[in-house]
CSV table of C-alpha atoms and ligand atoms in Angstrom, one decimal:
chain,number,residue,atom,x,y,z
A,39,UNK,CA,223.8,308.6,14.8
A,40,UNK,CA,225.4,310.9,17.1
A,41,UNK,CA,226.4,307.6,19.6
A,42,UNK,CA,227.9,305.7,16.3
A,43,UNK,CA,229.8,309.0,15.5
A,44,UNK,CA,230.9,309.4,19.1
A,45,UNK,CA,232.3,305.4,19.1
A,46,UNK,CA,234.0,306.3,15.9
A,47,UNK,CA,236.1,309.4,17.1
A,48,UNK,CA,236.8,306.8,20.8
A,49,UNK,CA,238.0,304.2,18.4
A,50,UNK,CA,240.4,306.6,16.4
A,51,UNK,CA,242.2,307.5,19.9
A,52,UNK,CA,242.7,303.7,20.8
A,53,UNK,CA,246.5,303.4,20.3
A,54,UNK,CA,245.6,300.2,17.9
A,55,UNK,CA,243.9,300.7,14.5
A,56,UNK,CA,240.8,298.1,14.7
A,57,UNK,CA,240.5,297.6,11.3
A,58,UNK,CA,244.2,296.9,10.2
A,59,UNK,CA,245.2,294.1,8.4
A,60,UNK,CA,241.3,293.0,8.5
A,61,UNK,CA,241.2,289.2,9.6
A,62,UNK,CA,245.2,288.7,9.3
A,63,UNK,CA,246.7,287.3,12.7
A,64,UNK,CA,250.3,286.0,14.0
A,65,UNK,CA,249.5,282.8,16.0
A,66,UNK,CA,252.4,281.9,18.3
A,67,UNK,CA,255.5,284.4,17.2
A,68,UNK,CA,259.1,284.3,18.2
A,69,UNK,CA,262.3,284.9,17.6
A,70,UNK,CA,265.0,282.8,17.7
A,71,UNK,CA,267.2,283.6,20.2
A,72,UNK,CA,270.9,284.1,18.6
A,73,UNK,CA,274.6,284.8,19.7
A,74,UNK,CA,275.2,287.8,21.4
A,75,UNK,CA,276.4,290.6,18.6
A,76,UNK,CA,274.6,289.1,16.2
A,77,UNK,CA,273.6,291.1,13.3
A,78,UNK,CA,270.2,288.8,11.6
A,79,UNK,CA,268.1,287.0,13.6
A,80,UNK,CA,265.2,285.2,12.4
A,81,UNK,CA,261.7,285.4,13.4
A,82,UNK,CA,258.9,282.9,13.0
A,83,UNK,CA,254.8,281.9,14.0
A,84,UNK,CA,251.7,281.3,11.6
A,85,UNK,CA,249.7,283.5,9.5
A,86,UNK,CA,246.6,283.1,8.9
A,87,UNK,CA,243.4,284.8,7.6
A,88,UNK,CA,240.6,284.9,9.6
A,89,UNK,CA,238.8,287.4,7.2
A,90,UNK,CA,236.6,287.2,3.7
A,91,UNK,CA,239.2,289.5,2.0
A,92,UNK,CA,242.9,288.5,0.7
A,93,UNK,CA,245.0,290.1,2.6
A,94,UNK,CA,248.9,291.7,1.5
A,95,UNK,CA,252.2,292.1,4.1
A,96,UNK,CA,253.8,295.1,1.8
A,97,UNK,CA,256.5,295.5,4.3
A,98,UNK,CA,257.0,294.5,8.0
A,99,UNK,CA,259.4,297.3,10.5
A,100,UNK,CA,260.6,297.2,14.3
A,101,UNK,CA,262.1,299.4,16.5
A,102,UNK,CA,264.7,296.8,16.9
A,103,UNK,CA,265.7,296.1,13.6
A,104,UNK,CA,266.4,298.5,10.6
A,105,UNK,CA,265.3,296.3,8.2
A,106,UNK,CA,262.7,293.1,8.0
A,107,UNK,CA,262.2,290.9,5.0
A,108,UNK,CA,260.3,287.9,4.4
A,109,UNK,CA,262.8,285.2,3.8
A,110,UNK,CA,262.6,281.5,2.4
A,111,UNK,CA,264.9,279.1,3.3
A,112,UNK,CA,264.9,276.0,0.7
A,113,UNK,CA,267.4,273.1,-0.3
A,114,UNK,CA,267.9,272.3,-3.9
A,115,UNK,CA,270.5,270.2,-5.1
A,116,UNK,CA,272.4,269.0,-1.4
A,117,UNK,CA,272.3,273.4,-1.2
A,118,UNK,CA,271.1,275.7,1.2
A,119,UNK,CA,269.8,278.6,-0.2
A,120,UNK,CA,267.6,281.7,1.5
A,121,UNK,CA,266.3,284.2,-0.8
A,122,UNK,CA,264.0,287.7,-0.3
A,123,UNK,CA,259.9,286.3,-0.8
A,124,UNK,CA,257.8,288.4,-2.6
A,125,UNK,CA,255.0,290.0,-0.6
A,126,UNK,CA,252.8,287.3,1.0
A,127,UNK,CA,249.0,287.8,0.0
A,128,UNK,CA,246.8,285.0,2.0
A,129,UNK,CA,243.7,284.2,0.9
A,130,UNK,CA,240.6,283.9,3.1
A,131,UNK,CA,241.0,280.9,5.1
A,132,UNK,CA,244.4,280.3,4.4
A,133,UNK,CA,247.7,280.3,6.8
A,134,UNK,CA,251.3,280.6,6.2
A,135,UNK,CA,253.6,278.8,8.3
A,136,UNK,CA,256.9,280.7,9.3
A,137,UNK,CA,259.0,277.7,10.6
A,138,UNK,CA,262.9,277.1,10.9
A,139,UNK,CA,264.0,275.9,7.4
A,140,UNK,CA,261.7,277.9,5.7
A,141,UNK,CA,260.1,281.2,5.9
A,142,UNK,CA,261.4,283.5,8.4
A,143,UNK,CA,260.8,286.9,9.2
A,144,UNK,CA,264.8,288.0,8.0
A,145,UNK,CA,265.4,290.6,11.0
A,146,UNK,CA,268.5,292.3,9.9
A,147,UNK,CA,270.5,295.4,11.5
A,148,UNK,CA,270.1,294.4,15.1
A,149,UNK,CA,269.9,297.2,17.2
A,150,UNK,CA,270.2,296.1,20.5
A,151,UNK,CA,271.1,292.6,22.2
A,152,UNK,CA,267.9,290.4,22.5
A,153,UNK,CA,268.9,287.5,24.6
A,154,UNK,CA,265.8,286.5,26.3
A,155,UNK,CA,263.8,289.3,25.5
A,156,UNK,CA,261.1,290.6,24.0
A,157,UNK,CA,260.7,292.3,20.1
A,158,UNK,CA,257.4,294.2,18.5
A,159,UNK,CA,257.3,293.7,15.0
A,160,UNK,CA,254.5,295.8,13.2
A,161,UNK,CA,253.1,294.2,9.5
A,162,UNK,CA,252.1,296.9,7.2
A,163,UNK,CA,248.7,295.9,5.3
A,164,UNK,CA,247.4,297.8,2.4
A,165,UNK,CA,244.6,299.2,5.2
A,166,UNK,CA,246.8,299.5,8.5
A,167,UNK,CA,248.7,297.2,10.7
A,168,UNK,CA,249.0,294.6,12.8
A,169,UNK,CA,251.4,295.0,16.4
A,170,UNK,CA,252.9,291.6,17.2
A,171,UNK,CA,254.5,290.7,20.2
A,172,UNK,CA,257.2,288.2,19.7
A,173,UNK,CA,259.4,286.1,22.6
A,174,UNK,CA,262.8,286.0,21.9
A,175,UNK,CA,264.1,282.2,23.0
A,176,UNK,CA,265.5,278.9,22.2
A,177,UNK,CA,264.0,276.1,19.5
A,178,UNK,CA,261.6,274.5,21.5
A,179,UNK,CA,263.3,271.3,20.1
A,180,UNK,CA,266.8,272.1,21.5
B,148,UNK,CA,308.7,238.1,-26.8
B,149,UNK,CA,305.8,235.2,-27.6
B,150,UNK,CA,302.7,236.0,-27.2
B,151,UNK,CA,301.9,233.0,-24.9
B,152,UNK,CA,304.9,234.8,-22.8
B,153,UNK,CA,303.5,237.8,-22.8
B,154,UNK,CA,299.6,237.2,-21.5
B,155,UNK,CA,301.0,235.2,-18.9
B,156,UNK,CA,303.4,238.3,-18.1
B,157,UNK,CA,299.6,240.0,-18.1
B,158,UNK,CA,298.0,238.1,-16.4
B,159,UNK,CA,300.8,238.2,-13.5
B,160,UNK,CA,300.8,241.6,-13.4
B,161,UNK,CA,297.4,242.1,-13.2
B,162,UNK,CA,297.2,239.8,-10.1
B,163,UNK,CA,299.7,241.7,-8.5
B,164,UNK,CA,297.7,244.4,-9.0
B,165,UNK,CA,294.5,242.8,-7.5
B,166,UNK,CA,296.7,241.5,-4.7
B,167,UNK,CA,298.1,245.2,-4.0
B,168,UNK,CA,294.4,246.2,-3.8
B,169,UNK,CA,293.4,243.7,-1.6
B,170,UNK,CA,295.8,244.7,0.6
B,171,UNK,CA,295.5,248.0,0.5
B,172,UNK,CA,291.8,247.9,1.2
B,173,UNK,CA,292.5,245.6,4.4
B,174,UNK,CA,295.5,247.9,5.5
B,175,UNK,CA,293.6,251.4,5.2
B,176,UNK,CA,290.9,249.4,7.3
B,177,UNK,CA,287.8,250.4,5.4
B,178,UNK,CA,285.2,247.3,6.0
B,179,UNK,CA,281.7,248.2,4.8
B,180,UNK,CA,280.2,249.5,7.3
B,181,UNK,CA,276.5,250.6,6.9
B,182,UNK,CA,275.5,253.5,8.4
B,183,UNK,CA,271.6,255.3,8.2
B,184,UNK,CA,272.4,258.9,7.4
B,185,UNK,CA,274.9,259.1,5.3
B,186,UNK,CA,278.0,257.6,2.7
B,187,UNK,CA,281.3,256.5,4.0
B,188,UNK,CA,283.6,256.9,0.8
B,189,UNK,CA,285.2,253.2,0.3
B,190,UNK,CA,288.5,254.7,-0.6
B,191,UNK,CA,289.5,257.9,2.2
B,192,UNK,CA,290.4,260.8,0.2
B,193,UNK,CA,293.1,263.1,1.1
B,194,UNK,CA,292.6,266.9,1.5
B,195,UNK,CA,294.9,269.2,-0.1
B,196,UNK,CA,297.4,271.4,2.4
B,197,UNK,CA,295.6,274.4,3.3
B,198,UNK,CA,295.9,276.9,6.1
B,199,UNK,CA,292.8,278.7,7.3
B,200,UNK,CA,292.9,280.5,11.2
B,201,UNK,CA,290.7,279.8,14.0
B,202,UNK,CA,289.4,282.2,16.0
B,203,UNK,CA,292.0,282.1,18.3
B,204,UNK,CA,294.5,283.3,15.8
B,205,UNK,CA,295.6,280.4,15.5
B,206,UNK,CA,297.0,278.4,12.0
B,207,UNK,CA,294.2,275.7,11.2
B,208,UNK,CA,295.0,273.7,8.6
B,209,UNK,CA,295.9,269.6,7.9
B,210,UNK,CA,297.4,268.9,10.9
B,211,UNK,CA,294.5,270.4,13.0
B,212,UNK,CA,292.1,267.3,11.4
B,213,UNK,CA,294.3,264.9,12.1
B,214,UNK,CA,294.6,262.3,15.6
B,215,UNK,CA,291.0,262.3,16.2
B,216,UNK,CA,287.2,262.4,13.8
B,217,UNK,CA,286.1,266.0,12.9
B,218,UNK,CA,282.9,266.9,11.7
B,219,UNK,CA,282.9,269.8,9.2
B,220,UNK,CA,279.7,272.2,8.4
B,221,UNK,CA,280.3,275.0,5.9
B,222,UNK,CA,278.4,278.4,6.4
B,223,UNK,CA,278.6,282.1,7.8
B,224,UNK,CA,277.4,283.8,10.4
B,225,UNK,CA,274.7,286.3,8.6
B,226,UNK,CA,272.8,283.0,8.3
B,227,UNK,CA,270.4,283.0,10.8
B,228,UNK,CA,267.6,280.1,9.7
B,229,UNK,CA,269.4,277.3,8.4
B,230,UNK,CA,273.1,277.5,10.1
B,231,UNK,CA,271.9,277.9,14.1
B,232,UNK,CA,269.6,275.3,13.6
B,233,UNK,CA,272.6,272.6,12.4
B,234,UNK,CA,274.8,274.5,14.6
B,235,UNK,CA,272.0,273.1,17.7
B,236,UNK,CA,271.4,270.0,15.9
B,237,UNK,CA,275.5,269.2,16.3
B,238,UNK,CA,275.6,270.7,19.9
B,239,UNK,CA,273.1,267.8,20.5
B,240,UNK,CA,275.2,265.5,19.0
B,241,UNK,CA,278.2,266.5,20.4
B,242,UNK,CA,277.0,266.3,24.4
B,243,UNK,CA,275.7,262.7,23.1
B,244,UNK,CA,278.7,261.3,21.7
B,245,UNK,CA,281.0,263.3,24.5
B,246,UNK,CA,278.6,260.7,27.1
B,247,UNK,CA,279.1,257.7,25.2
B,248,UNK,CA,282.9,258.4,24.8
B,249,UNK,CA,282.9,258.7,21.6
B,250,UNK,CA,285.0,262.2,20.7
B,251,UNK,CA,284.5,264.3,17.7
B,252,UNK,CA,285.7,267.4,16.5
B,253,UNK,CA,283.3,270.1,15.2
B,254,UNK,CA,284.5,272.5,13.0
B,255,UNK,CA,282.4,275.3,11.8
B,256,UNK,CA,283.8,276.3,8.4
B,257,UNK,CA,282.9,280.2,7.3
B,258,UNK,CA,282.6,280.6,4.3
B,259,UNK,CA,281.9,284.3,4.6
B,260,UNK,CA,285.4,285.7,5.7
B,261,UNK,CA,284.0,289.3,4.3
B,262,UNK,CA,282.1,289.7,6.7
B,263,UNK,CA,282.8,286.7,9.1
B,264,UNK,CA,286.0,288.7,11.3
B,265,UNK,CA,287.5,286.5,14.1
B,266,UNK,CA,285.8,288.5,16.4
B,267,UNK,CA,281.8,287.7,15.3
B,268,UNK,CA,282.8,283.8,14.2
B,269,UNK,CA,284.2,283.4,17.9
B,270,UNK,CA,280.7,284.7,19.8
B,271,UNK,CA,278.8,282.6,16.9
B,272,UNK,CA,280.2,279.5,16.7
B,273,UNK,CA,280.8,279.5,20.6
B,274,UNK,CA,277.6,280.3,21.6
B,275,UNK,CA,276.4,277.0,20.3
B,276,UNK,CA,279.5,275.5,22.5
B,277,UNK,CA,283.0,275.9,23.4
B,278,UNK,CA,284.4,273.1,22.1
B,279,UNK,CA,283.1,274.1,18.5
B,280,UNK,CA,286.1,275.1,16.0
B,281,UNK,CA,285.3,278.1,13.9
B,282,UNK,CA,287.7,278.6,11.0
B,283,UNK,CA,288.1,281.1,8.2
B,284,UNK,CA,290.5,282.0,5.8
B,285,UNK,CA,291.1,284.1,2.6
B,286,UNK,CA,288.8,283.2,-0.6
B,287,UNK,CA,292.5,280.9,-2.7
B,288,UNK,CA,292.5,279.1,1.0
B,289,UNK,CA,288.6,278.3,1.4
B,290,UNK,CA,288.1,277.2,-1.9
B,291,UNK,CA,290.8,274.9,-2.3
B,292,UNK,CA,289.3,273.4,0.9
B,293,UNK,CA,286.0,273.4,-0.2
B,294,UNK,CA,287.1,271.7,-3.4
B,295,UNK,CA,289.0,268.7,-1.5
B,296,UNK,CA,285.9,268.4,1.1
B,297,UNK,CA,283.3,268.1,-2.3
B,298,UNK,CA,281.7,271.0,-0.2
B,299,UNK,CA,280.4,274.3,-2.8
B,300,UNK,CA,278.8,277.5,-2.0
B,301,UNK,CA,278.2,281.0,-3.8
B,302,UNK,CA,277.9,284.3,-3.3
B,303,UNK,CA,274.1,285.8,-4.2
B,304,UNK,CA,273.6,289.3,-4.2
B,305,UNK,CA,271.1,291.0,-1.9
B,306,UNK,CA,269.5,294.5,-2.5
B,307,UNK,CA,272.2,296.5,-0.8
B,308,UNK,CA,276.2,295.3,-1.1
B,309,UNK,CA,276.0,294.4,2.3
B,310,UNK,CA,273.2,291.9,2.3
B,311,UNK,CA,274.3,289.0,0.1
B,312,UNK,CA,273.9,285.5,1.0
B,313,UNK,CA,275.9,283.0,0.5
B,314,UNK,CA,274.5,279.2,-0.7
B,315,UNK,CA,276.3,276.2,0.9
B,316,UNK,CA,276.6,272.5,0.9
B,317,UNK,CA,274.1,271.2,3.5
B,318,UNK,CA,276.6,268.0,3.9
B,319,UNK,CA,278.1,267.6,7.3
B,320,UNK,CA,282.2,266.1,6.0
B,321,UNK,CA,283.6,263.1,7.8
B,322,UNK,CA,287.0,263.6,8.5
B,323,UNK,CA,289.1,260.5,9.7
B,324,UNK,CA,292.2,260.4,11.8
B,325,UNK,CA,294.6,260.1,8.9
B,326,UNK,CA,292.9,263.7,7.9
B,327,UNK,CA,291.3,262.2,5.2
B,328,UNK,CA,287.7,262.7,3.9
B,329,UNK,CA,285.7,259.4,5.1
B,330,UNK,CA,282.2,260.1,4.5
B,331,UNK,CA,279.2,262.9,3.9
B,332,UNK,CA,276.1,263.1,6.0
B,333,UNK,CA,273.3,264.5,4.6
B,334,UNK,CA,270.1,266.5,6.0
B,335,UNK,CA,268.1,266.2,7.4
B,336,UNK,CA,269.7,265.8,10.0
B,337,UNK,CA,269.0,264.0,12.9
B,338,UNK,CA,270.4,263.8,16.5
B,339,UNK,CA,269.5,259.9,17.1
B,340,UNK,CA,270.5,258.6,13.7
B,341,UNK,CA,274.2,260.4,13.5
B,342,UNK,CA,275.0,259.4,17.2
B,343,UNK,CA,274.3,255.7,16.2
B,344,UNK,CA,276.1,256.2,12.7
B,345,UNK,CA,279.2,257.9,14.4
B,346,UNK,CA,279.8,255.2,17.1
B,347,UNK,CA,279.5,252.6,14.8
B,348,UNK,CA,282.5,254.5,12.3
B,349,UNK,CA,284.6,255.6,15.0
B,350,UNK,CA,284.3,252.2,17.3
B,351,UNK,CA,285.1,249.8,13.6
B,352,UNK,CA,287.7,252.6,12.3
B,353,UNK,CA,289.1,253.9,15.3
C,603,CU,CU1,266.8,285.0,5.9
């Protein structure tokens, strides 16, 4: 009892939470890389849930960006359209792909140049978060 | 007159006609050409005179489209999903059909000039490539171009004033050498497909 106590409190001072976003990972992130001075840039990977319970993004933040949404681009009628997503919930088992053309992470309020760097994004679950790391670059297409 | 008299008059008239069609079709040079991507119009359609400014400063209106093929793509710079990946997907294009001497103008087309200054359309539209034209102009000028070019787009509000978005036309405008509308491409689009398509228009139209 004392030992399980003792792991407890060594966990709690591990800069990570180990039980945030329980089962919900990022699987290859990055950001697009954009013109210098841009204001939005647009961040994508795959969500999935590796866990038994749903789990909710409520909000997503960055020390780069004052504000990130969950966007979804979509054509309708020969239009391009992107509007705000409500808040993902995934399901056990299921993924979400974040792909060019439609959902993106909307990073808006740039802070600072990104050209070929690096951003951390953190995704606010109901019980904590999860840190991603996310390469800023070109479309591996292009 | 008879009436005998006057159905031949008719029918003489309407020959004429039919003639004068004919050879206007020949003349403006439009053959049926089939292409993969996209429509080529069978009759170019002129764009009304407007006058939007690069961002050089410079006037960019009718005369700017005309003595070579242009490619127009509506949009704004706050877009950053769907615009940079057309913007790359015409940079492609371009450097293909600069290789197989084939040379088009690419004009990207902000619909956005709120927030789209000279300044941020510039290090936008030439970070894709140099050669790329961006163009703005006040709301009277962009719509009247966006009506001739069959292009729309709206403004949607956002949760703050500042973070509308705008919906566009996905269609990439053919532009001819007279400065005439010649044709719509539509998405998805594709490097390999629009090459082939674009040779094949500007080597039968020149
Ligand atoms: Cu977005």
């Amino acid at each position: 009892m004392r030992c399980l106590h003792w792991l407890i409190a060594a966990a709690s001072m591990l800069p990570l939470p180990l039980l945030a976003c329980d089962g919900l990972a990022l699987v290859q992130p990055w950001i697009r890389e954009a013109p210098p001075g841009a204001a939005v840039m647009a961040g994508y990977g795959k969500l999935v849930n590796n866990g038994s319970k749903p789990v909710t993004i409520a909000s997503i933040s960055s020390p780069d960006f004052g504000s990130v949404e969950i966007h979804q681009s979509s054509m309708a009628d020969g239009r391009m359209r992107m509007r705000r997503a409500d808040p993902l919930t995934l399901a056990p088992g299921q993924s979400v792909e974040l792909t060019p053309g439609g959902y993106h992470l909307m990073l808006m309020q740039t802070k600072q140049p990104l050209l070929a760097g690096r951003s951390h994004l953190l995704l606010h679950c109901a019980d904590g978060d999860l840190a991603a790391d996310f390469p800023v670059r070109a479309p591996a297409s292009e | 007159m008879s009436i005998a008299k006057a159905t031949i008059v008719g029918v003489i008239a309407a020959l004429a006609a039919l003639a004068g069609l004919l050879v206007a079709t020949s003349m403006s040079g439009s053959k049926n050409i089939e292409i993969q991507t996209g429509t080529l119009l069978k009759q170019p359609r002129a764009i009304e005179a407007f006058q939007l400014s690069d961002t050089a400063g410079a006037v960019f209106d009718n005369a700017r489209l005309q003595g070579h093929w242009s490619l127009l793509f509506a949009g704004f710079t706050y877009c950053p999903d769907v615009c940079p990946t057309t913007l790359a997907m015409l940079k492609g294009l371009k450097t293909r059909l600069d290789s197989a001497q084939t040379p088009v103008q690419v004009v990207f087309l902000s619909v956005d000039p709120q927030r789209d200054t000279p300044e941020k359309l510039e290090r936008y539209v030439h970070y894709f490539s140099p050669d790329f034209i961006g163009a703005t102009g006040s709301d009277a000028e962009l719509e009247k171009l966006a009506r001739s070019l069959s292009l729309v787009y709206a403004k949607v509000p956002g949760e703050t004033p500042e973070s509308y978005t705008v919906d566009h036309s996905a269609a990439l405008v053919l532009v001819n050498p007279q400065g005439q509308v010649a044709g719509y491409f539509l998405p998805p689009h594709r490097v390999d497909e629009l090459s082939a398509d674009l040779q094949r228009v500007v080597r039968e139209q020149g």
